[in-house]
Every structure is written in C-alpha cells, then in structure tokens.
PDB file of C-alpha atoms in Angstrom:
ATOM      1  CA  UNK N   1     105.613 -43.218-102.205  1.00 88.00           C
ATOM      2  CA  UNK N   2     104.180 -41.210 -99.212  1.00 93.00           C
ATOM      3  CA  UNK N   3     105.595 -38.377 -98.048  1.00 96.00           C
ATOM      4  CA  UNK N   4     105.576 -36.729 -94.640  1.00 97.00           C
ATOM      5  CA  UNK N   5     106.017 -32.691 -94.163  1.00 97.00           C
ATOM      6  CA  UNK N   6     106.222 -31.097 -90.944  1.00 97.00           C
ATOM      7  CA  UNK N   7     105.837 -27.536 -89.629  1.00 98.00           C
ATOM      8  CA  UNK N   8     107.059 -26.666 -86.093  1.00 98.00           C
ATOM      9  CA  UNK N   9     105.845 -23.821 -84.136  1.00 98.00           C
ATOM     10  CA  UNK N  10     105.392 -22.836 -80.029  1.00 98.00           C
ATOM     11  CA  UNK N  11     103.398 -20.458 -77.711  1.00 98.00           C
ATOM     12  CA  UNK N  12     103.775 -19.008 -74.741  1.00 98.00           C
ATOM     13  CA  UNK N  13     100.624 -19.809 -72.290  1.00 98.00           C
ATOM     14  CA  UNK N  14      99.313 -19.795 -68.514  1.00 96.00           C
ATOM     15  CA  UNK N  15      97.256 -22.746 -66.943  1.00 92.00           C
ATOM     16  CA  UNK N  16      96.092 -24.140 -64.280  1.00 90.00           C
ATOM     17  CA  UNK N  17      95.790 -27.901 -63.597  1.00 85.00           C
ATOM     18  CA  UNK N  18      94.103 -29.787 -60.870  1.00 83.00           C
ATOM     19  CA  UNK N  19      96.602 -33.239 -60.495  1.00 71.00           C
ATOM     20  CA  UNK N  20      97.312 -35.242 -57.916  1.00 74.00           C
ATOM     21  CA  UNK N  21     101.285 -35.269 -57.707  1.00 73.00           C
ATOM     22  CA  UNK N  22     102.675 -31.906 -57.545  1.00 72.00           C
ATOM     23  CA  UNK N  23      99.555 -30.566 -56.746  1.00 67.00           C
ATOM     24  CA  UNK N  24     100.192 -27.136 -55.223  1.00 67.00           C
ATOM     25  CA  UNK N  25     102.391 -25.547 -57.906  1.00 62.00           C
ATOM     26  CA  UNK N  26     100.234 -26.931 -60.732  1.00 68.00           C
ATOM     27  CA  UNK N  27      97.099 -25.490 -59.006  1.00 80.00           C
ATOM     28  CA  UNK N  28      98.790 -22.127 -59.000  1.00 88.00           C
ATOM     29  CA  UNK N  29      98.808 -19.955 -62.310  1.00 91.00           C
ATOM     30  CA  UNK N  30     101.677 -20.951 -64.007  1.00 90.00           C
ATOM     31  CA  UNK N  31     102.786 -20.750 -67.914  1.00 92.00           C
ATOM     32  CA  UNK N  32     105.403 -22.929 -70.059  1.00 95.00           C
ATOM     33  CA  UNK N  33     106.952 -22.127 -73.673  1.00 98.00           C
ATOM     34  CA  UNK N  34     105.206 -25.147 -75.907  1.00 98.00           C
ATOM     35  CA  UNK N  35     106.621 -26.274 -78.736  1.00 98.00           C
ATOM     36  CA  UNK N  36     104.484 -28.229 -81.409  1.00 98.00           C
ATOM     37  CA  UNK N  37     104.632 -29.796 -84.492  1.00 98.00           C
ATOM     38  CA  UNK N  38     101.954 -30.377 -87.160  1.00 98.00           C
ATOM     39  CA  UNK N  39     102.124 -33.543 -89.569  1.00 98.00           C
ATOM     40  CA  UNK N  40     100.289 -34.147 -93.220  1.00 97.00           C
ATOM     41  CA  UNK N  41     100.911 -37.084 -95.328  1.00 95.00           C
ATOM     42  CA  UNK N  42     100.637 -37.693 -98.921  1.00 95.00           C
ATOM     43  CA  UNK N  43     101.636 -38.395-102.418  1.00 96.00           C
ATOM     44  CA  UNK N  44     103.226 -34.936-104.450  1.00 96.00           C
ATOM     45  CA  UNK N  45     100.246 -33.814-106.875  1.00 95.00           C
ATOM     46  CA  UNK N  46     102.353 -34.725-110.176  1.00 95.00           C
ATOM     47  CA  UNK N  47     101.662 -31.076-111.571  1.00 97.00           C
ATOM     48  CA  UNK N  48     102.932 -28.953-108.515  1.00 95.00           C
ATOM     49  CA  UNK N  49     105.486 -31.589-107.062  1.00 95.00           C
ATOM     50  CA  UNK N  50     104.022 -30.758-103.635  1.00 96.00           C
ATOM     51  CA  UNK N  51     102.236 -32.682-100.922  1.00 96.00           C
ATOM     52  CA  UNK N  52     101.083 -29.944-100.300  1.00 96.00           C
ATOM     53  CA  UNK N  53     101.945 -26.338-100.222  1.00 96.00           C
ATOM     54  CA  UNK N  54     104.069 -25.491 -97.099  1.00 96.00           C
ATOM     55  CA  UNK N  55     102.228 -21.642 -97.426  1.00 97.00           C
ATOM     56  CA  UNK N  56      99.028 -23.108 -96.881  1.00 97.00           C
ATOM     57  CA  UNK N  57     100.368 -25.254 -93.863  1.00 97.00           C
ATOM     58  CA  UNK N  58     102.025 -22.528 -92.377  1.00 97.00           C
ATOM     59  CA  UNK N  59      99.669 -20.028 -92.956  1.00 98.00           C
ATOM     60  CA  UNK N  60      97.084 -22.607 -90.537  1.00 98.00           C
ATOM     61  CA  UNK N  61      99.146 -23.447 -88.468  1.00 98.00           C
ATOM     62  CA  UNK N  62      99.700 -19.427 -87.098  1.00 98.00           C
ATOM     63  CA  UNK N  63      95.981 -19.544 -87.152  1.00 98.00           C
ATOM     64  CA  UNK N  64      95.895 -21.935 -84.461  1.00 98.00           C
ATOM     65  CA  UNK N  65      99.142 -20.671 -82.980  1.00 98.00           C
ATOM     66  CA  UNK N  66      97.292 -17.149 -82.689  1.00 98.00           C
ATOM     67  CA  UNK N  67      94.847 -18.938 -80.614  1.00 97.00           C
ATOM     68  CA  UNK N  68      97.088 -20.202 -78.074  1.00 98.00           C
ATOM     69  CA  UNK N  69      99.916 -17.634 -77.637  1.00 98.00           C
ATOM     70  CA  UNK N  70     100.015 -15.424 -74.475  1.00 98.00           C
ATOM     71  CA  UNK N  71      96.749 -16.907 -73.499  1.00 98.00           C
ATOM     72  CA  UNK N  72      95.505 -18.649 -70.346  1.00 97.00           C
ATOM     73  CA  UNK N  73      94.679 -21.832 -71.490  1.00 98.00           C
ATOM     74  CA  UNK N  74      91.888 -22.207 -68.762  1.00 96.00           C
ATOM     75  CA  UNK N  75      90.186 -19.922 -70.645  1.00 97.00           C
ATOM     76  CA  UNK N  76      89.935 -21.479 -74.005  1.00 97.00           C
ATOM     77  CA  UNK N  77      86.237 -23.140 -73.724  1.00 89.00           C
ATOM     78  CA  UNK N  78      87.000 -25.461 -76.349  1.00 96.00           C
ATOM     79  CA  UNK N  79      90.115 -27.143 -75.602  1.00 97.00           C
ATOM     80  CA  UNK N  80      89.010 -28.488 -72.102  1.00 96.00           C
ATOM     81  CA  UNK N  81      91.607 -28.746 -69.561  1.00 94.00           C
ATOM     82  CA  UNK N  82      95.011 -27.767 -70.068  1.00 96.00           C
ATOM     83  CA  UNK N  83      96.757 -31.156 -70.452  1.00 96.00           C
ATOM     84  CA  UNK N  84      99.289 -31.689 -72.968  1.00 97.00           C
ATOM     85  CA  UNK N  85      96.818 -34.475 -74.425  1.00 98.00           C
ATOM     86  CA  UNK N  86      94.202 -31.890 -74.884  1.00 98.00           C
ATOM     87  CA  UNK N  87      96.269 -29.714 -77.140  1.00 98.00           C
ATOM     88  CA  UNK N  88      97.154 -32.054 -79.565  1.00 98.00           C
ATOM     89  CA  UNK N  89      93.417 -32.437 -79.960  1.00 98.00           C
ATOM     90  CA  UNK N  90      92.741 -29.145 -79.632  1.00 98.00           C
ATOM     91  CA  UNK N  91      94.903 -28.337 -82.593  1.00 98.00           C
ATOM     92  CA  UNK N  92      93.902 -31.251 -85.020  1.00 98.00           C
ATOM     93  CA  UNK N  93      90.854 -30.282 -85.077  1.00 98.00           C
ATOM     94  CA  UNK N  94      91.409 -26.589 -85.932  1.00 97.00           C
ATOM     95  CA  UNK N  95      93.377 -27.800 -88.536  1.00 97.00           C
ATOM     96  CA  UNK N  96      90.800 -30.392 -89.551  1.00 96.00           C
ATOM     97  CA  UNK N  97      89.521 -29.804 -92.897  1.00 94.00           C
ATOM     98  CA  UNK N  98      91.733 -27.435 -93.598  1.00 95.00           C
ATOM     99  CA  UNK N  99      94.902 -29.457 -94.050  1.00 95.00           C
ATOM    100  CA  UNK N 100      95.264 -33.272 -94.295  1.00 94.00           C
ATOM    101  CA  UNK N 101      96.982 -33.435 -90.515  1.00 97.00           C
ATOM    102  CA  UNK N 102      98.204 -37.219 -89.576  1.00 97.00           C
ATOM    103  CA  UNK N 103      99.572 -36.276 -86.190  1.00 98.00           C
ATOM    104  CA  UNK N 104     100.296 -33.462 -83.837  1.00 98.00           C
ATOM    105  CA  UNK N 105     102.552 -33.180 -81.152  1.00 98.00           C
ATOM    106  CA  UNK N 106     103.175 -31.189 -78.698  1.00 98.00           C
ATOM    107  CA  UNK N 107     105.621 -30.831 -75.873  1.00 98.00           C
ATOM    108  CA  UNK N 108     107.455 -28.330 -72.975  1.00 96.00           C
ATOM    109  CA  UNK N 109     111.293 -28.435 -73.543  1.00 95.00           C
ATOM    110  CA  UNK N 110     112.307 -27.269 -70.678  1.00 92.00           C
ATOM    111  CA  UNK N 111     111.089 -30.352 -68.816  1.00 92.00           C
ATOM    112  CA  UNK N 112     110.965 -32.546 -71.107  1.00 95.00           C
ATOM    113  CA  UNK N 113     107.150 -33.552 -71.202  1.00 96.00           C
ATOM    114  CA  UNK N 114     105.336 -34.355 -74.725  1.00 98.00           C
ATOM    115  CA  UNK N 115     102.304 -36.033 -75.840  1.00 98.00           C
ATOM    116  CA  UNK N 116     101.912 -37.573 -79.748  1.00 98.00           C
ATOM    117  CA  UNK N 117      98.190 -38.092 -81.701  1.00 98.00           C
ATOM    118  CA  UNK N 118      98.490 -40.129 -84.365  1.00 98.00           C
ATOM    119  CA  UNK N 119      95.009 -39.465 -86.642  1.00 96.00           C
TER     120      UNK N 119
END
C-alpha cells in the first residue's frame, strides 16, 4: 500500500505581475495570503510505522515558508516571476532532496486561484 501525507502551510507576500487582462492592478504592488500544501508518498518503514516523520516534513516545510513570508516575491531571484505556477516549483525544489515531495500546490483563497505539480 502507498500512502500519501500532507502538510499545509501559507504566507503572506507582495508581487508584481506583468499580464495582459487586469493589467493595471496586477502591475501595481500588491500582496495575497497563499495557502500551500506539500505532498510525499510512500510505504510506512515497518520499524517506525511512518512514511515518514511528519517533524521532519514540517520542520522543511517552515524552511521554505520562512523564505516566502512577508516578502516581495519580485525579489526572490530564484523563483522567477511571481505566478502561482512558479511557486509550486519554487517550493519542490527547496524541498527536493530533502523530503520525497510528489506534488505541491498552492493557491489564494480569497479568489479562488490555485495551481497543482504533480512530480
């Protein structure tokens, strides 16, 4: 059997984005609350009964959180721009190597916009 385990967490950043439709607020600073939510699959290690250990997971997941939170997102050299896309990819590979992540998604509540990678 495979199991999945999740871990949720969100930050609070500023972007700008240069789009086509709604142009002029998006090329304006502007922030959003982002929710996200890490996945790992597996099969328990018989000795621990664990996937993996949700300590480990949520101890790299605030790494990455730390990152992003109260940050403009313009900023961040690595991640490209600001696009919901980009942050899922942005995170996986933070968390590459460090914990077996299957997908990542991220998404803005409040207006009801996500994007899912599937590794």
């Amino acid at each position: 059997m495979t199991y999945t385990l999740t871990q949720r967490f969100w930050f609070d950043a500023a972007h700008t984005l240069d789009r086509q439709i709604e142009r002029e607020g998006s090329l304006r600073i502007h922030g959003h609350t982002y929710h996200a939510e890490v996945s790992v699959q597996g099969t328990p290690d018989p000795a621990t009964g664990m996937v993996l250990d949700l300590g480990l997971l949520r101890r790299e997941v605030e790494a990455v959180r730390e990152r992003l939170d109260h940050r403009l997102l313009d900023e961040i050299p690595e991640l490209g721009k600001p696009t919901l896309e980009n942050l899922c990819a942005y995170i996986a590979r933070h968390l590459a190597g460090r914990v077996p992540v299957t997908s990542v998604r991220v998404w803005r509540e409040s207006i009801g916009d996500g994007c899912l990678l599937t590794l």
